[in-house]
C-alpha atoms as a PDB file:
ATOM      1  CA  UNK A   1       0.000   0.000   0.000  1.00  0.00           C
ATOM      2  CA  UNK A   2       2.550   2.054   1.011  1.00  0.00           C
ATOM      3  CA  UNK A   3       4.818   1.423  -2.652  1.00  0.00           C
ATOM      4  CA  UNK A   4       1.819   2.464  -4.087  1.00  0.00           C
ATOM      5  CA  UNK A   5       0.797   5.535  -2.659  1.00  0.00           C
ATOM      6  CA  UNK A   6       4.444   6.582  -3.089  1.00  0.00           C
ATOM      7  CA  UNK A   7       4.614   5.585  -6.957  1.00  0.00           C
ATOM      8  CA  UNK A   8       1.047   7.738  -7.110  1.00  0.00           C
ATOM      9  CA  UNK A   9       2.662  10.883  -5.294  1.00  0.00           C
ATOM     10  CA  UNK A  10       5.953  10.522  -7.534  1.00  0.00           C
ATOM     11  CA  UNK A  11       4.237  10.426 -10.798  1.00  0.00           C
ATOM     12  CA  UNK A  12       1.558  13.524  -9.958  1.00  0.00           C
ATOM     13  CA  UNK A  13       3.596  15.978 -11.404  1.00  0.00           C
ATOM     14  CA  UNK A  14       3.820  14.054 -15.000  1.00  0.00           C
ATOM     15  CA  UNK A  15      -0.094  13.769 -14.826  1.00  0.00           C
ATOM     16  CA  UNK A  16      -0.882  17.516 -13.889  1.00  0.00           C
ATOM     17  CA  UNK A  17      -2.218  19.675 -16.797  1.00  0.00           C
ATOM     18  CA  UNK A  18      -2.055  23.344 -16.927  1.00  0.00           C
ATOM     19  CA  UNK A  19      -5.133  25.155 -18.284  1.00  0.00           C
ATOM     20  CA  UNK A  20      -4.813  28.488 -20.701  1.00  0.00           C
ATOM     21  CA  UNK A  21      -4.775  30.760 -17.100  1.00  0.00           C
ATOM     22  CA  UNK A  22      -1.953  29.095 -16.073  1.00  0.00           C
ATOM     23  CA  UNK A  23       0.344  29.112 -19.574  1.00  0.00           C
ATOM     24  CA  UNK A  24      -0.856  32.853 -19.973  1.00  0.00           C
ATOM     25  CA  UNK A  25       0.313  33.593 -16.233  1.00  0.00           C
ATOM     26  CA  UNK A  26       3.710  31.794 -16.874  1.00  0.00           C
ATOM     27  CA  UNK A  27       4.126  33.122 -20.102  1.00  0.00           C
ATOM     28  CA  UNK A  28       3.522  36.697 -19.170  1.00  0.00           C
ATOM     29  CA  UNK A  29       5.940  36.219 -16.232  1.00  0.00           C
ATOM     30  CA  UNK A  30       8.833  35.045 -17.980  1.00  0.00           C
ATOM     31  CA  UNK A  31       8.709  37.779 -20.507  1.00  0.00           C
ATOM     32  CA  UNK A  32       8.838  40.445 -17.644  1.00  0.00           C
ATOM     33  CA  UNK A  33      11.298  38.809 -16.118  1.00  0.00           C
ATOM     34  CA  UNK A  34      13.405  38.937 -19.222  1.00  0.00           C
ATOM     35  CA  UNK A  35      14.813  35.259 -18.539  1.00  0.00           C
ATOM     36  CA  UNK A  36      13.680  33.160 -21.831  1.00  0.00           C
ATOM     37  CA  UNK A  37      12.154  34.207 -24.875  1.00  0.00           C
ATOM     38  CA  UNK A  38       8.934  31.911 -25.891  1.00  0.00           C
ATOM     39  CA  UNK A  39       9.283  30.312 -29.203  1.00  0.00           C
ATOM     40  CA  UNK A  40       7.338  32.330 -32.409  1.00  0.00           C
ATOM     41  CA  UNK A  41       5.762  29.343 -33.787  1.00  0.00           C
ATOM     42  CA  UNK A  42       4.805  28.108 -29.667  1.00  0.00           C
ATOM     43  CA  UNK A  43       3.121  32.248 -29.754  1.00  0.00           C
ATOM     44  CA  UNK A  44       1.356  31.925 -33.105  1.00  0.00           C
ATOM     45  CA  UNK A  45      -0.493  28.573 -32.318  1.00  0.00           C
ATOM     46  CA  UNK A  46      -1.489  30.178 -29.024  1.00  0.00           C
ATOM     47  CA  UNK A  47      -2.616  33.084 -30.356  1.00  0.00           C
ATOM     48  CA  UNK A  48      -5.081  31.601 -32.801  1.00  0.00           C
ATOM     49  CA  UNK A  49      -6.183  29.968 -30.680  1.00  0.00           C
ATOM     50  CA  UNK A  50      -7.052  32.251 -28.348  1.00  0.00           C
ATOM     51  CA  UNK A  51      -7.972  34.693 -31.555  1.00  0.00           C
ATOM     52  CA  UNK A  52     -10.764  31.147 -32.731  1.00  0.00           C
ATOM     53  CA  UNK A  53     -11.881  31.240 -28.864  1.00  0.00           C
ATOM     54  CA  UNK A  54     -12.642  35.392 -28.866  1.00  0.00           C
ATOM     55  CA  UNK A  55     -14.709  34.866 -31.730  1.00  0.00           C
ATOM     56  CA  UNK A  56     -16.686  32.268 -30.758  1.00  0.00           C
ATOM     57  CA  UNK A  57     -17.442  34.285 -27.485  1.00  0.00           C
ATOM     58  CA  UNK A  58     -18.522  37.071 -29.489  1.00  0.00           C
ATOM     59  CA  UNK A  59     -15.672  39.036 -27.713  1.00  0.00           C
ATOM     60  CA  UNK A  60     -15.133  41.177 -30.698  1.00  0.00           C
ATOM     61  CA  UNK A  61     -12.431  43.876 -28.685  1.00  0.00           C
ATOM     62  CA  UNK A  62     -10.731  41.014 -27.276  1.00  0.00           C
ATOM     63  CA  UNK A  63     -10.240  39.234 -30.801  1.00  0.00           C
ATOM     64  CA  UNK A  64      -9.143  42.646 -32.688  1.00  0.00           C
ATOM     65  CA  UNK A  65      -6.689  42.911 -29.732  1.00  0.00           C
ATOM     66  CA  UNK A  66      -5.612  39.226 -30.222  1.00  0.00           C
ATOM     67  CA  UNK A  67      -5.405  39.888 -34.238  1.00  0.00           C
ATOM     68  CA  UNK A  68      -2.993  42.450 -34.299  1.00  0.00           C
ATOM     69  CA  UNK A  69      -0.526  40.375 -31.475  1.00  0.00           C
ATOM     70  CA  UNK A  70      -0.640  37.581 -33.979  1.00  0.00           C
ATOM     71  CA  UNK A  71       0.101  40.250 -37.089  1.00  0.00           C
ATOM     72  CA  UNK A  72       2.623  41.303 -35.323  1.00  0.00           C
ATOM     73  CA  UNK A  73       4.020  38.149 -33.844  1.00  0.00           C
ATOM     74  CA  UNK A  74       3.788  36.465 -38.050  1.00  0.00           C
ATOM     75  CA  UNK A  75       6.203  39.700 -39.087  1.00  0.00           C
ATOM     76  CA  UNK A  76       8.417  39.235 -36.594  1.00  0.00           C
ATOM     77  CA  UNK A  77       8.585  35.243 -37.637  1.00  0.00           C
ATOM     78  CA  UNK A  78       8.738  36.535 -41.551  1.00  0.00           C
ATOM     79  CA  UNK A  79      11.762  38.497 -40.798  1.00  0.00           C
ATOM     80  CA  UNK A  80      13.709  35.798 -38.589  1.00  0.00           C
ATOM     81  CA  UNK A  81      13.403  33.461 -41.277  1.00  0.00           C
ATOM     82  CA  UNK A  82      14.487  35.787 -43.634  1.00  0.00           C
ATOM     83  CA  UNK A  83      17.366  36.158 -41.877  1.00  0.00           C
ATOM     84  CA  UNK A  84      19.817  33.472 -43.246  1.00  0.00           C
ATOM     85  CA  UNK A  85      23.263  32.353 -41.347  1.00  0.00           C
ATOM     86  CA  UNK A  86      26.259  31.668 -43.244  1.00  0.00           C
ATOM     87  CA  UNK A  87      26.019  27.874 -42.434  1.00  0.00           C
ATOM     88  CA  UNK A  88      22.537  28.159 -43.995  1.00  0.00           C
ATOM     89  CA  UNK A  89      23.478  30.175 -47.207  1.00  0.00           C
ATOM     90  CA  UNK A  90      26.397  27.755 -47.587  1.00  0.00           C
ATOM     91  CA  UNK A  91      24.376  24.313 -47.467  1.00  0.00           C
ATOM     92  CA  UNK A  92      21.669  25.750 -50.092  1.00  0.00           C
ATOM     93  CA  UNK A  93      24.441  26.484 -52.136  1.00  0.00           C
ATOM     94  CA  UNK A  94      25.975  22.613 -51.767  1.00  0.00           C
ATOM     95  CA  UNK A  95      22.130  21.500 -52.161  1.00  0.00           C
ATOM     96  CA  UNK A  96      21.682  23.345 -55.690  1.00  0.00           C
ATOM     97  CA  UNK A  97      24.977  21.989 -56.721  1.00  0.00           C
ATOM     98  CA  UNK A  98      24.379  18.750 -56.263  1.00  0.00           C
ATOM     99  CA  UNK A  99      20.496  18.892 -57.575  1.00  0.00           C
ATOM    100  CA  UNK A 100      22.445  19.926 -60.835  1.00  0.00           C
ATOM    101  CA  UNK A 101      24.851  16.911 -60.601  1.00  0.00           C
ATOM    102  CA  UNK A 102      22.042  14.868 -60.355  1.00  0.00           C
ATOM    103  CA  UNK A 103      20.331  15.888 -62.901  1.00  0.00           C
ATOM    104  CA  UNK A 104      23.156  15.764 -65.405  1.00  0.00           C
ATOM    105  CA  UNK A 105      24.095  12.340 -64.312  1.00  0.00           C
ATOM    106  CA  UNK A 106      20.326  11.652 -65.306  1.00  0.00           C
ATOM    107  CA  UNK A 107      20.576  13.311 -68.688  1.00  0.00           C
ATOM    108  CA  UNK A 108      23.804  11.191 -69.365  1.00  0.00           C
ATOM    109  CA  UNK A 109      22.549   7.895 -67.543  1.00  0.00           C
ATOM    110  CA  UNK A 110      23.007   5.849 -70.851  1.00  0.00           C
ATOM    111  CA  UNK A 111      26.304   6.921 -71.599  1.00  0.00           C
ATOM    112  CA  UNK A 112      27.888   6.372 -67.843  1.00  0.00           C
ATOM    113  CA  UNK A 113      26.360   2.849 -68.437  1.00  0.00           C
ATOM    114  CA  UNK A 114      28.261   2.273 -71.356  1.00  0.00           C
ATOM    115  CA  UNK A 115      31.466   3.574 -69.794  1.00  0.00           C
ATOM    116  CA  UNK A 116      30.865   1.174 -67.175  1.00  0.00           C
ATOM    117  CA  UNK A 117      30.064  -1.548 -69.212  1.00  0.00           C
ATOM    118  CA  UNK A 118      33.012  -1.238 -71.182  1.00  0.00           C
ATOM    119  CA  UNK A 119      35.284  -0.825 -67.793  1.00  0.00           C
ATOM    120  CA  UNK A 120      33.352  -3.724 -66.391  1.00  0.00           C
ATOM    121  CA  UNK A 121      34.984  -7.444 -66.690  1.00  0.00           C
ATOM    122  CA  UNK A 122      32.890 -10.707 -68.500  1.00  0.00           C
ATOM    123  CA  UNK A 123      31.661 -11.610 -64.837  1.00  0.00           C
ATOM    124  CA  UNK A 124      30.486  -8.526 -63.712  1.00  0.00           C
ATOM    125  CA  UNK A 125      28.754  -8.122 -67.527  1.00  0.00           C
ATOM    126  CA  UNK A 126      27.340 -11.499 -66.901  1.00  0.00           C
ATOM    127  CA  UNK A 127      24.425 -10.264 -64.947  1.00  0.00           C
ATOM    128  CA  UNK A 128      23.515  -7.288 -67.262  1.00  0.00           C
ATOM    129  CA  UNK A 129      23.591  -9.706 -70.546  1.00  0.00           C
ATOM    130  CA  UNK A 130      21.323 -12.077 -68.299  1.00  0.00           C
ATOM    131  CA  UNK A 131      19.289  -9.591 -67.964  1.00  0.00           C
ATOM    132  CA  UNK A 132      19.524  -7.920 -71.632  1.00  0.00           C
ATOM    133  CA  UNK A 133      18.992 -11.404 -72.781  1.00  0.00           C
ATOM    134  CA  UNK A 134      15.587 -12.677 -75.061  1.00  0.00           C
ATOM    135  CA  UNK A 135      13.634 -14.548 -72.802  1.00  0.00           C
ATOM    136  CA  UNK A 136      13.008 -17.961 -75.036  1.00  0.00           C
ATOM    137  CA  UNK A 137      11.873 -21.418 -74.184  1.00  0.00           C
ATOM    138  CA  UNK A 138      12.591 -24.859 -76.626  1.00  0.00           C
ATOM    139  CA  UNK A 139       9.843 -27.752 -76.892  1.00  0.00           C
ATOM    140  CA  UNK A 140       9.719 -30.843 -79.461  1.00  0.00           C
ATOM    141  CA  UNK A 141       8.369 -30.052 -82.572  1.00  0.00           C
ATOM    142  CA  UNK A 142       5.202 -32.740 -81.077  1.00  0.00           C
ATOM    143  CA  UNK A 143       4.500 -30.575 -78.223  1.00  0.00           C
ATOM    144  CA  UNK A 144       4.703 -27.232 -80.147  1.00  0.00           C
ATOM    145  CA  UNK A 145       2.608 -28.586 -82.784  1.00  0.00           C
ATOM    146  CA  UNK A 146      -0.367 -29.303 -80.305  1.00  0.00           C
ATOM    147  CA  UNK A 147      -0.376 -26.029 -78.539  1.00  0.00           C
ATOM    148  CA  UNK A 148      -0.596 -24.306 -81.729  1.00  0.00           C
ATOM    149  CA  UNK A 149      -3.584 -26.445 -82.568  1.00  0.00           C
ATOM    150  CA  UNK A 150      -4.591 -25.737 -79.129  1.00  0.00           C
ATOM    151  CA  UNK A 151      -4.317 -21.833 -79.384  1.00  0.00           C
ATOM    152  CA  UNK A 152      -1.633 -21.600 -76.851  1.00  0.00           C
ATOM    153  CA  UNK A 153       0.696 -20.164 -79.444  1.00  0.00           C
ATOM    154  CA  UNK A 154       0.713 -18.070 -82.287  1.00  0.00           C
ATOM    155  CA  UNK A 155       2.973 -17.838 -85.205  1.00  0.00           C
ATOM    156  CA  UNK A 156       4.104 -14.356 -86.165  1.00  0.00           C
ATOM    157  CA  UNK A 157       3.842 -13.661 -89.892  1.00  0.00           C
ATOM    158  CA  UNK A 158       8.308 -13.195 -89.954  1.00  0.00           C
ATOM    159  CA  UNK A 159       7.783 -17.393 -88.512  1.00  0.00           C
ATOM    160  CA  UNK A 160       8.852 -17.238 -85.391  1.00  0.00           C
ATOM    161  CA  UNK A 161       6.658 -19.080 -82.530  1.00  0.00           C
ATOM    162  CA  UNK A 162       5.380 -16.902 -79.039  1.00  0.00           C
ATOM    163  CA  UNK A 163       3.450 -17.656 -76.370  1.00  0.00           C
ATOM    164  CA  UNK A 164      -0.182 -15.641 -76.680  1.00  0.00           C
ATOM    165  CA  UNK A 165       1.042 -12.703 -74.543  1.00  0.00           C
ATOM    166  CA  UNK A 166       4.094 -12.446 -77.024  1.00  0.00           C
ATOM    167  CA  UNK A 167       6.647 -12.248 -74.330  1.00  0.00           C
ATOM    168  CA  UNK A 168       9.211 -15.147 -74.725  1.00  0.00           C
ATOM    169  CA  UNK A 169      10.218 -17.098 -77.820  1.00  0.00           C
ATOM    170  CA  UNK A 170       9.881 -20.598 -78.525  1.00  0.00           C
ATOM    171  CA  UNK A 171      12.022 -22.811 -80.332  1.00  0.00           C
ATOM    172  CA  UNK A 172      11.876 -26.875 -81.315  1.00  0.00           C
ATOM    173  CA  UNK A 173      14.525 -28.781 -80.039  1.00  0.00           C
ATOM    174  CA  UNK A 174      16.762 -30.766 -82.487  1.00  0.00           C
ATOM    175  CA  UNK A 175      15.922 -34.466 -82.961  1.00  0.00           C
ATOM    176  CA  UNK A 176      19.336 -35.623 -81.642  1.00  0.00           C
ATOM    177  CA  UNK A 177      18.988 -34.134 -78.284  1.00  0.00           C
ATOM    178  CA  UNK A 178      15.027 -35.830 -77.431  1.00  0.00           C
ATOM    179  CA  UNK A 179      15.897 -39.077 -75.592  1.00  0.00           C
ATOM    180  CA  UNK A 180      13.717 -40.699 -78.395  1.00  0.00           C
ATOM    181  CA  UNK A 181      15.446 -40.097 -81.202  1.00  0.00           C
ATOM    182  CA  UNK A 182      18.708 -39.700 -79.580  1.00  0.00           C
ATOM    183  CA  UNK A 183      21.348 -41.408 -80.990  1.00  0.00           C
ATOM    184  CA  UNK A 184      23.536 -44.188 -79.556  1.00  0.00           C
ATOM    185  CA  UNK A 185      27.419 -43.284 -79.255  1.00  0.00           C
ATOM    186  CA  UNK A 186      29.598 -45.748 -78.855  1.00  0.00           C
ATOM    187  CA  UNK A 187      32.475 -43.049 -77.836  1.00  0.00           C
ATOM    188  CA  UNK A 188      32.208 -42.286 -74.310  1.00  0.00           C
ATOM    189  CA  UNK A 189      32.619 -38.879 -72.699  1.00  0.00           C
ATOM    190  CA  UNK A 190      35.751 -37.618 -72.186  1.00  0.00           C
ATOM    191  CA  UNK A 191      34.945 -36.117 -68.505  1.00  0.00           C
ATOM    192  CA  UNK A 192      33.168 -39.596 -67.950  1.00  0.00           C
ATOM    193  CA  UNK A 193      36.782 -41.033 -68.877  1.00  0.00           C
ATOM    194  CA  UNK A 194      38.711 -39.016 -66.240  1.00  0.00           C
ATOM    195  CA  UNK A 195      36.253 -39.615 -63.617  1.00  0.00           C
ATOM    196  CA  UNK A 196      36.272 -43.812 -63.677  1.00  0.00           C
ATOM    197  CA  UNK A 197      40.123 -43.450 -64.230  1.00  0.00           C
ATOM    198  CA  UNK A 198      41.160 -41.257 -60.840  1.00  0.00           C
ATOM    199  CA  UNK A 199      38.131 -43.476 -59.511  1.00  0.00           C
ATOM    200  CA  UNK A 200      40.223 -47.051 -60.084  1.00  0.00           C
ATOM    201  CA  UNK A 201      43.523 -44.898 -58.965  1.00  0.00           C
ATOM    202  CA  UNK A 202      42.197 -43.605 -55.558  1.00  0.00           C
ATOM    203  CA  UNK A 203      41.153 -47.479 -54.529  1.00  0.00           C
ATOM    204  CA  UNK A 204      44.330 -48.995 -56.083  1.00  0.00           C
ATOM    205  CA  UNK A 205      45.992 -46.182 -53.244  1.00  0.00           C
ATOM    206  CA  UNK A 206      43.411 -47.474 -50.834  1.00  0.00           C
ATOM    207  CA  UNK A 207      43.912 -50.965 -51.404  1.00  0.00           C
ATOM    208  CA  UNK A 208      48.183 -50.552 -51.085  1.00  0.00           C
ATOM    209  CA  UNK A 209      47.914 -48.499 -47.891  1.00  0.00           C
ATOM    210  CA  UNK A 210      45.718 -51.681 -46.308  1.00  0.00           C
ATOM    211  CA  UNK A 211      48.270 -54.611 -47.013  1.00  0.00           C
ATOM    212  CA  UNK A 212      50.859 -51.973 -45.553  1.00  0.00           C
ATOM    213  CA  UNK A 213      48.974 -51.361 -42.267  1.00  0.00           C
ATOM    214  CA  UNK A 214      49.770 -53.584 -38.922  1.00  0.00           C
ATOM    215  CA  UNK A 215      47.546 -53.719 -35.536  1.00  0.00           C
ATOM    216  CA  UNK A 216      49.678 -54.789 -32.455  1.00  0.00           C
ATOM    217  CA  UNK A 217      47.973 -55.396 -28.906  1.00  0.00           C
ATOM    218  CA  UNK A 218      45.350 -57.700 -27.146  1.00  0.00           C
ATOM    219  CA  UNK A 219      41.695 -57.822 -27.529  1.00  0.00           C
ATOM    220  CA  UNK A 220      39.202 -56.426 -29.948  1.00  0.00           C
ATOM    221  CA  UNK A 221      38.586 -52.831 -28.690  1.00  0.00           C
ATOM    222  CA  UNK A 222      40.836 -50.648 -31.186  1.00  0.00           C
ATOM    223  CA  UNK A 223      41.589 -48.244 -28.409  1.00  0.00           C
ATOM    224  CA  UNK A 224      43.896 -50.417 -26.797  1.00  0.00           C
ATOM    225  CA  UNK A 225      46.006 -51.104 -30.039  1.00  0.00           C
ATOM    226  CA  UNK A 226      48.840 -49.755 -31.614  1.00  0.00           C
ATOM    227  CA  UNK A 227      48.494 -49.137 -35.729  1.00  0.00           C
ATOM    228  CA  UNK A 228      51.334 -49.193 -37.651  1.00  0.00           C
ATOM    229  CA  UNK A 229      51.340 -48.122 -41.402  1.00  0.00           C
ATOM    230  CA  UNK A 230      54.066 -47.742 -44.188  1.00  0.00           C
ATOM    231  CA  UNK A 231      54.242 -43.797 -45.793  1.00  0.00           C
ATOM    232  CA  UNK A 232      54.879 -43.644 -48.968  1.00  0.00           C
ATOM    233  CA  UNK A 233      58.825 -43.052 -48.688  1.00  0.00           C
ATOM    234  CA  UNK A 234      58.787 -46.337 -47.192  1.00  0.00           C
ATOM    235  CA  UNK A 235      59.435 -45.343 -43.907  1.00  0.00           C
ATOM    236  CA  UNK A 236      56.810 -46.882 -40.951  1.00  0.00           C
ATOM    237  CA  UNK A 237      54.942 -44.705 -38.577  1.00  0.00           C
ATOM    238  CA  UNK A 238      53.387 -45.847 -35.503  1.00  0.00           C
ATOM    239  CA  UNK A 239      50.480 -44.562 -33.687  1.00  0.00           C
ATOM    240  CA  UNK A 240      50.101 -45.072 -29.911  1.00  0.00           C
ATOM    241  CA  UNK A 241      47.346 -46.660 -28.406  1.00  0.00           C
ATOM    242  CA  UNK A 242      44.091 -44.152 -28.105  1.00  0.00           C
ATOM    243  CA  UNK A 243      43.884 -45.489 -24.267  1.00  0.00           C
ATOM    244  CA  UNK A 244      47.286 -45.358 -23.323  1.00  0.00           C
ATOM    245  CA  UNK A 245      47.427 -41.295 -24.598  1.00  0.00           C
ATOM    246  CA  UNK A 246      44.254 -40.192 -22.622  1.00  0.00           C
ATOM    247  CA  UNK A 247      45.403 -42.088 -20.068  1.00  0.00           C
ATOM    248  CA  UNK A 248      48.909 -40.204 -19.522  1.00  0.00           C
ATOM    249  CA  UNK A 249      47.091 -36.967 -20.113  1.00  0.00           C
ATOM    250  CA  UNK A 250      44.615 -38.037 -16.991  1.00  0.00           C
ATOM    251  CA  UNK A 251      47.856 -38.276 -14.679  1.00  0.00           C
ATOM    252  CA  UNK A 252      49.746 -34.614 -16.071  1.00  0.00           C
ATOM    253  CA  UNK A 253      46.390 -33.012 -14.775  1.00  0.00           C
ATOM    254  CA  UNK A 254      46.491 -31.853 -11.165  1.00  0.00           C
ATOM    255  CA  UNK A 255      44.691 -34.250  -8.720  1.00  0.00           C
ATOM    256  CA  UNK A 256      40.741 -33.210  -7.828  1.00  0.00           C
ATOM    257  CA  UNK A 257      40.665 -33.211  -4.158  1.00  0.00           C
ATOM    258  CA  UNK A 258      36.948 -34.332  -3.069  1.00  0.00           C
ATOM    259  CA  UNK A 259      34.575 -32.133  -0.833  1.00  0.00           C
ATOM    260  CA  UNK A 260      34.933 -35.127   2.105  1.00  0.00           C
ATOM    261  CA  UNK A 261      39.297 -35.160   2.105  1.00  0.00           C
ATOM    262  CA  UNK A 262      39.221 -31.284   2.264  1.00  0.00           C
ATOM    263  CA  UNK A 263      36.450 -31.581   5.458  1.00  0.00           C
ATOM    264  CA  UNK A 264      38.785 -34.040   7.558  1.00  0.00           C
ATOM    265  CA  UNK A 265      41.965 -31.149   6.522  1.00  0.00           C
ATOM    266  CA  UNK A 266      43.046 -29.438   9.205  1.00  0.00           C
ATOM    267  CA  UNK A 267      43.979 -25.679   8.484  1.00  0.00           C
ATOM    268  CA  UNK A 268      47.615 -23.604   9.662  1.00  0.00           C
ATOM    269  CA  UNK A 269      47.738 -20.486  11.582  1.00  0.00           C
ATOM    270  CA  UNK A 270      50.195 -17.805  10.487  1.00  0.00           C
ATOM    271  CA  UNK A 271      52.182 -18.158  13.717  1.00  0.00           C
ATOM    272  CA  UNK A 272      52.486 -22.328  12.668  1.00  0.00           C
ATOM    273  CA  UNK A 273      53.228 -21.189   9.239  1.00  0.00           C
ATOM    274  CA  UNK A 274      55.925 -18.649  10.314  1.00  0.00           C
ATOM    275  CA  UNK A 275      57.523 -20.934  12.661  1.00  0.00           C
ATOM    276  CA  UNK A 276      57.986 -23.299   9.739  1.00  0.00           C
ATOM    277  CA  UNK A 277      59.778 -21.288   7.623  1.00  0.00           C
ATOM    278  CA  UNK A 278      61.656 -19.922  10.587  1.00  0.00           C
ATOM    279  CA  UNK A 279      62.543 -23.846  10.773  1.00  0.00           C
ATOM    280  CA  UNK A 280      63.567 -24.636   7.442  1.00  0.00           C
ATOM    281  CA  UNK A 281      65.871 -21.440   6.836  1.00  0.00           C
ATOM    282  CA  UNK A 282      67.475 -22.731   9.667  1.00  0.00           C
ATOM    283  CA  UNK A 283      68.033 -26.415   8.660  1.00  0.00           C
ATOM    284  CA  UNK A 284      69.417 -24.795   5.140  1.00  0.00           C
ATOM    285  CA  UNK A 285      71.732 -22.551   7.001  1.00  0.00           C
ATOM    286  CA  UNK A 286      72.757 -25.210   9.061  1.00  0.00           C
ATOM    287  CA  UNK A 287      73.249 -27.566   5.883  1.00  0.00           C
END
């Protein structure tokens, strides 16, 4: 109850709202006090207001009054913006210059594109000619032959075949390329070739490298087995067993004492600690 009522009290001055009385009051103070001057644009909105709220009151003298503040107050906002800075002359004049770049980089678009095409290598033109490229589709003579029955295409007068919106191109496909009346080669491919050949060499490698490999060591887990293979200078390497490595690298870690072990420790004051090494500089004076 208490967090609330505090939260309530803390946020009242965010919720307050001042009525026209009150802005008019503080307004009118700060301007005799000569502290802050109130915004134009903040004056003008007020003042037509107040200008929309005489007339509606029928408070004719009050209105007139309220007219000629606002007359005044628009002049004196006409002449302020008139009023340009240096920083302000200075960034029209970068804004006209570069509405004229613009524009003549518009007017000369097509020739800046074929500067760049020309400066541009064959992969970077590879998207533009995709692009620039006659959309065109191939079918069998069969199926083009039916969907001109079918009113699906049309033949142009010049002989060339479209689709019925006219937008791409299609072609027949040469007899020798349907898998019907493709012909049977008794030549085989030349990338087919070089693929079966460093096939067979890769498992005559394989099949060396396995009748040059020996296993040493008991049982059937491979763990606990040392490999040893021939390179192919002819000299043998041999790899340790997987067990005995992890095990080695166990014992160079430093030991995990248990929760229970450090319990039944018993801990050293510093007067038992300094009496010890009082003890042992003496013993290796003494030596």
């Amino acid at each position: 109850m208490a967090i609330k009522q505090y939260n309530a009290i803390k946020e009242m001055p965010s919720r307050h709202k001042y009525t026209d009385e009150q802005v008019t009051v503080m307004v009118n103070r700060k301007r005799a006090s000569g502290k802050s001057q109130v915004s134009l644009g903040v004056e003008i909105v007020r003042l037509e207001r107040d200008v929309a709220a005489a007339k509606t009151a029928n408070n004719f003298d009050k209105s007139i009054e309220l007219e000629a503040r606002l007359a005044q107050m628009q002049h004196a906002n006409e002449q302020r913006l008139a009023v340009k800075t240096e920083d302000v002359v200075r960034i029209n004049e970068i804004n006209k210059r570069n509405r004229e770049i613009n524009m003549k980089r518009d007017m000369d678009a097509s020739a800046s594109n074929r500067a760049q095409m020309d400066n541009m290598s064959a992969a970077q033109k590879l998207q533009y000619v995709r692009a620039s490229a006659s959309r065109r589709m191939y079918l069998s003579k069969d199926k083009i032959d039916v969907n001109l029955a079918e009113g699906k295409l049309v033949k142009l007068p010049d002989g060339r075949i479209m689709t019925v919106n006219k937008l791409v191109e299609v072609e027949a496909l040469p007899d020798d390329i349907i898998p019907d009346n493709k012909k049977n080669s008794k030549e085989e491919d030349v990338l087919v070739k070089m693929e079966r050949k460093r096939k067979a060499q890769e498992l005559a490698v394989v099949e060396t490298r396995v009748n040059s490999v020996e296993i040493e060591g008991d049982g059937t887990d491979i763990a606990n087995k040392t490999i040893r293979f021939i390179d192919d200078d002819g000299t043998w390497t041999t790899i340790r067993p997987a067990a005995e490595i992890l095990q080695e690298q166990e014992l160079k870690k430093r030991p995990v004492v248990s929760d229970e072990v450090k319990k039944t420790r018993r801990g050293i004051s510093m007067k038992d600690y300094f009496n010890r090494v009082k003890e042992r500089t003496a013993a290796e004076d003494g030596a």
